[in-house]
CSV table of C-alpha atoms in Angstrom, one decimal:
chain,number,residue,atom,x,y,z
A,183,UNK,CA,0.0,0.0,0.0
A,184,UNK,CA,1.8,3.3,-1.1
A,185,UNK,CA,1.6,6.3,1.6
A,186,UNK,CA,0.6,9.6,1.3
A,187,UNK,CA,2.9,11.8,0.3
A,188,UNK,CA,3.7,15.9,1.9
A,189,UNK,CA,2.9,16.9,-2.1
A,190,UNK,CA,0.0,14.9,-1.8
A,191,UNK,CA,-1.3,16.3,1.5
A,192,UNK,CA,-0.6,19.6,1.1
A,193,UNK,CA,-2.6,19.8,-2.6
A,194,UNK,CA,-5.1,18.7,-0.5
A,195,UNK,CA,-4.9,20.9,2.4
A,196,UNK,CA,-4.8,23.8,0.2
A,197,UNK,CA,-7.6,22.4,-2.3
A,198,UNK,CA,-9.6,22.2,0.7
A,199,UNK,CA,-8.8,25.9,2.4
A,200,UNK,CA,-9.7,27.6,-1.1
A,201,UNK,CA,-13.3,25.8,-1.2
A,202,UNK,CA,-13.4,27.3,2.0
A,203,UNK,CA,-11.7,31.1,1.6
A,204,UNK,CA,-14.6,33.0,2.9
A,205,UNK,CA,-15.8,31.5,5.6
A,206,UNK,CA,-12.1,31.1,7.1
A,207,UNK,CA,-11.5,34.6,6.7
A,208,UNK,CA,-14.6,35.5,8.6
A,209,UNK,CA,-13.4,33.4,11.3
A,210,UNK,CA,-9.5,33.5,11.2
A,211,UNK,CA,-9.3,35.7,14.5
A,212,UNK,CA,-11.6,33.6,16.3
A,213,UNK,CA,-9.4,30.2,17.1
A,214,UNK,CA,-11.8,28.3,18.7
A,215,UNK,CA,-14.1,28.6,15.9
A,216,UNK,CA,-11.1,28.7,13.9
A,217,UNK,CA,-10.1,25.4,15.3
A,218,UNK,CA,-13.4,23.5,15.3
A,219,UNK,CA,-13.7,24.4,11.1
A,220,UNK,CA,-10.4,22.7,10.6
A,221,UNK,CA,-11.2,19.6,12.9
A,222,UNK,CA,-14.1,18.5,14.9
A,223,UNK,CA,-17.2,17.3,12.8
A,224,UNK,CA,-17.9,16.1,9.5
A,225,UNK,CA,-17.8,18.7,7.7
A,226,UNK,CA,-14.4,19.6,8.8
A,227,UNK,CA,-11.5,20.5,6.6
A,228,UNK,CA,-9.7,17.4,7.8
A,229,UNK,CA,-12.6,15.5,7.0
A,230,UNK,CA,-12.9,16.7,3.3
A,231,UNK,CA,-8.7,16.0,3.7
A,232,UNK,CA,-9.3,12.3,4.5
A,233,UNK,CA,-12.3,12.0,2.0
A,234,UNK,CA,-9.7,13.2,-0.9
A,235,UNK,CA,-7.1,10.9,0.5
A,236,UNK,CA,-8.9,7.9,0.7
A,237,UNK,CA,-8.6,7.7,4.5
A,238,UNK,CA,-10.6,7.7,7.7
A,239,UNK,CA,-9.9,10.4,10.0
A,240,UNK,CA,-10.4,10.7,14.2
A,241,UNK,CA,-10.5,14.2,15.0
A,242,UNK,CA,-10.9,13.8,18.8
A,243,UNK,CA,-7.4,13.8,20.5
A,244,UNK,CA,-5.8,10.2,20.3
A,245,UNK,CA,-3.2,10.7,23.0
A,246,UNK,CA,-2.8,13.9,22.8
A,247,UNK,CA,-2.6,13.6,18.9
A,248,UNK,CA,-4.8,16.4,17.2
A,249,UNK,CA,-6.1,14.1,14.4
A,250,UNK,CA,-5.1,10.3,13.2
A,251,UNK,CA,-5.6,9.3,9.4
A,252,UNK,CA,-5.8,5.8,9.0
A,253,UNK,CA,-7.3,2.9,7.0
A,254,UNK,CA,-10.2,0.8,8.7
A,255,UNK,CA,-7.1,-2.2,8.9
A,256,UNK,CA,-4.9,-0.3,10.7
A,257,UNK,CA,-7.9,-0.1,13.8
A,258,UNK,CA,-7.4,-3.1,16.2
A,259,UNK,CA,-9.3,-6.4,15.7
A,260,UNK,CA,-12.5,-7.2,17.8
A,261,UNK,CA,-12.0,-4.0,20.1
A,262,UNK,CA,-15.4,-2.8,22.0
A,263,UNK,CA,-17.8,-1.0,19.6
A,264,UNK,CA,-17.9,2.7,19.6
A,265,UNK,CA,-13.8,2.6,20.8
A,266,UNK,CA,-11.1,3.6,18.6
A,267,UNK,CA,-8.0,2.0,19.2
A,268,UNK,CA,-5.1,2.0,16.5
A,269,UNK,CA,-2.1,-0.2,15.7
A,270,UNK,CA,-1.2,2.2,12.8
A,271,UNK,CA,-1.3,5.7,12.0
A,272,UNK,CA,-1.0,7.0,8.6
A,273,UNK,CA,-1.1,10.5,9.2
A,274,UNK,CA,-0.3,12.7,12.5
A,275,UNK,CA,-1.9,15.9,12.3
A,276,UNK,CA,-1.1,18.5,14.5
A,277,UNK,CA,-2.9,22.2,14.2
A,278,UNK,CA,-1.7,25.0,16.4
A,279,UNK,CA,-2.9,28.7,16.3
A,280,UNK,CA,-0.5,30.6,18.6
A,281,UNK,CA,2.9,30.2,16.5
A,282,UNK,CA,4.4,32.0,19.1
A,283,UNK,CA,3.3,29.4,21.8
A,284,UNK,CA,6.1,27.2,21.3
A,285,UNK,CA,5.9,24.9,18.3
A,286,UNK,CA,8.8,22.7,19.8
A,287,UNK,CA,6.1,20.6,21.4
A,288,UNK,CA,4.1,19.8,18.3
A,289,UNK,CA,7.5,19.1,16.2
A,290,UNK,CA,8.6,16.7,19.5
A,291,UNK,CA,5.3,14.7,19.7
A,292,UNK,CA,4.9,14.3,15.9
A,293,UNK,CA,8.6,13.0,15.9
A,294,UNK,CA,7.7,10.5,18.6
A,295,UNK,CA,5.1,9.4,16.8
A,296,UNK,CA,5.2,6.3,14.6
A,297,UNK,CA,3.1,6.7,11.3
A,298,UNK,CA,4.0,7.4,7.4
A,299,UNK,CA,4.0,11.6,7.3
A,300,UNK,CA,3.7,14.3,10.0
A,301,UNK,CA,2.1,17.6,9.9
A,302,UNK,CA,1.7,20.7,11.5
A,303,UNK,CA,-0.3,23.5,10.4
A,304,UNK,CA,0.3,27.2,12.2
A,305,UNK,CA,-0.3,30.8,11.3
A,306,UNK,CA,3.3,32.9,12.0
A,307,UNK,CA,3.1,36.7,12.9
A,308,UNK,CA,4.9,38.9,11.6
A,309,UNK,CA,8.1,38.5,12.8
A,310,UNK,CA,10.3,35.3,13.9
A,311,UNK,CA,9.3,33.3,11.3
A,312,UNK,CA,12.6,32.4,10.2
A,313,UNK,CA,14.5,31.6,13.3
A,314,UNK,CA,11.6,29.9,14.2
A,315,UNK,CA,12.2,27.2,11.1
A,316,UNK,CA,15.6,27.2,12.1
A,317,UNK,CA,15.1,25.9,15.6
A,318,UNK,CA,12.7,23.4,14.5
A,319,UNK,CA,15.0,22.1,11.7
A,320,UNK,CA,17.6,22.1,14.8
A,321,UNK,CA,15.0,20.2,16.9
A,322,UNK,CA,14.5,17.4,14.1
A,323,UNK,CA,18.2,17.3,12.8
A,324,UNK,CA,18.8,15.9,16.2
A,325,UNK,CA,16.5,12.9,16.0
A,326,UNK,CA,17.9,9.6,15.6
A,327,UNK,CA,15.5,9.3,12.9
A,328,UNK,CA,15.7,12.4,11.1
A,329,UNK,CA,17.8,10.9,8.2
A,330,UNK,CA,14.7,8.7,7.2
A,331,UNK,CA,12.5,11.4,8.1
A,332,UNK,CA,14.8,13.6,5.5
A,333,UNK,CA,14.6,10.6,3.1
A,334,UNK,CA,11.3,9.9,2.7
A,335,UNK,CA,10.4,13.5,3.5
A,336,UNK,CA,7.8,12.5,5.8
A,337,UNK,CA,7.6,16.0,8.0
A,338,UNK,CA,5.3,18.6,6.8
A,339,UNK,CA,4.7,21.8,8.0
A,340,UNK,CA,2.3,24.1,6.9
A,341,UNK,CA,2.1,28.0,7.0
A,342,UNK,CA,-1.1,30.1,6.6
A,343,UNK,CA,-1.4,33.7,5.9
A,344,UNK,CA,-4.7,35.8,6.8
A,345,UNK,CA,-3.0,38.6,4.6
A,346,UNK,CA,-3.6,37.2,1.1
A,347,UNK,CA,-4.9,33.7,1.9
A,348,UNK,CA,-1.6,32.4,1.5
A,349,UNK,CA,0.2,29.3,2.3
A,350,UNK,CA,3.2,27.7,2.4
A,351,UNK,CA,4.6,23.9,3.0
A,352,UNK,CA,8.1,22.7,4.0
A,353,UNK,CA,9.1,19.4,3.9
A,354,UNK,CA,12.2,18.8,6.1
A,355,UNK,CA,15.0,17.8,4.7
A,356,UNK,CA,19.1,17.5,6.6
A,357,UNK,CA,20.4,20.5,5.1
A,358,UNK,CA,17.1,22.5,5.2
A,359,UNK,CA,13.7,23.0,4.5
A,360,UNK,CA,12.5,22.2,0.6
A,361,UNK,CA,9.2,24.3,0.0
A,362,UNK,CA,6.8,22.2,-1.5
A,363,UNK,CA,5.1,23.2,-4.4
A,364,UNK,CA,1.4,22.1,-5.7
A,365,UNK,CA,-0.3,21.6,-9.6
A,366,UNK,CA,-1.4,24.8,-10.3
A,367,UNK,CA,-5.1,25.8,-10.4
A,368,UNK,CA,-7.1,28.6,-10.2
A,369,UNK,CA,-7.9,28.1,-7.2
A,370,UNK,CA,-4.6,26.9,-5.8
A,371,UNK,CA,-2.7,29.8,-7.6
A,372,UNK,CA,-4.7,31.8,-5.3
A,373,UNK,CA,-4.3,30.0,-2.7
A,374,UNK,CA,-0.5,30.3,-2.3
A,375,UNK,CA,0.0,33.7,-3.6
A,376,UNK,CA,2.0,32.1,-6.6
A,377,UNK,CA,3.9,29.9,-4.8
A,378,UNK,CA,4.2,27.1,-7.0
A,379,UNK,CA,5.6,25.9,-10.1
């Protein structure tokens, strides 16, 4: 079974945003709201995410796990109905509002966790963007793992701009982060501001 790519995830993140430009601008200062759009219910933006990716999502925490994606295998055998117990992760999805509330704890659970690709989605301010990147590349490059992580670029993180509706991903990779680009669309063209190629 192949895994889901960061490319892959982050077309569908930001195909799923743009569907939904308006109403998170209405709501972008409000990050409760905010955070209940983008997981929580059905008609979430993970939800749509999962829907696109072929996976299931569980958008309650899963020890202290924002959101698992996962295939209906990778749920444990005969367990008591209504519980959700995994022996596989797909996806670890964390989502953070406050980028200044310290983003090392996010970046150290999702490198603790054991699944296919890791992301983190967070809104930066105006300032401390780049030193914040830095410290978190420091943070990763200091995993035992972070060769493999490099390799099969299995940590995303993903940026998002009020000003503009923009966004950005990063893949991490040892000597830095590689911006990741998506197929461009109307709609994803406006999305990103023009980031993409």
């Amino acid at each position: 079974m192949s895994k889901i790519t960061s490319q892959q995830f982050f077309q569908a993140w930001v195909d799923a945003v743009q569907n939904r430009k308006e109403h998170l601008l209405t709501i972008w200062r409000q990050p409760g709201v905010f955070t209940s759009h983008v997981k929580g219910d059905d008609t979430s933006i993970i939800k749509e995410i999962a829907d696109k990716l072929n996976l299931l999502c569980y958008q309650q925490d899963y020890y202290c796990i924002d959101t698992i994606f996962y295939k209906e295998e990778d749920l444990v055998p005969e367990r008591p109905i209504g519980s959700y117990w995994f022996r596989d992760i797909r996806i670890a999805f964390e989502h953070e509002n406050n980028f200044n509330s310290g983003l090392y704890q996010e970046v150290s659970h999702l490198l603790i966790t054991n699944c296919d690709l890791r992301v983190l989605v967070t809104y930066p301010t105006d300032y401390g963007e780049e030193e914040q990147m830095e410290y978190l590349h420091k943070i990763i490059k200091g995993s035992r793992h972070s060769k493999v992580v490099s390799e099969e670029e299995s940590f995303l993180i993903i940026f998002g701009s009020e000003n503009g509706f923009l966004w950005e991903g990063y893949i991490y990779k040892e000597d830095n982060w590689k911006q990741v680009h998506v197929t461009v669309t109307e709609e994803t063209q406006q999305a990103t501001g023009g980031f993409v190629q």
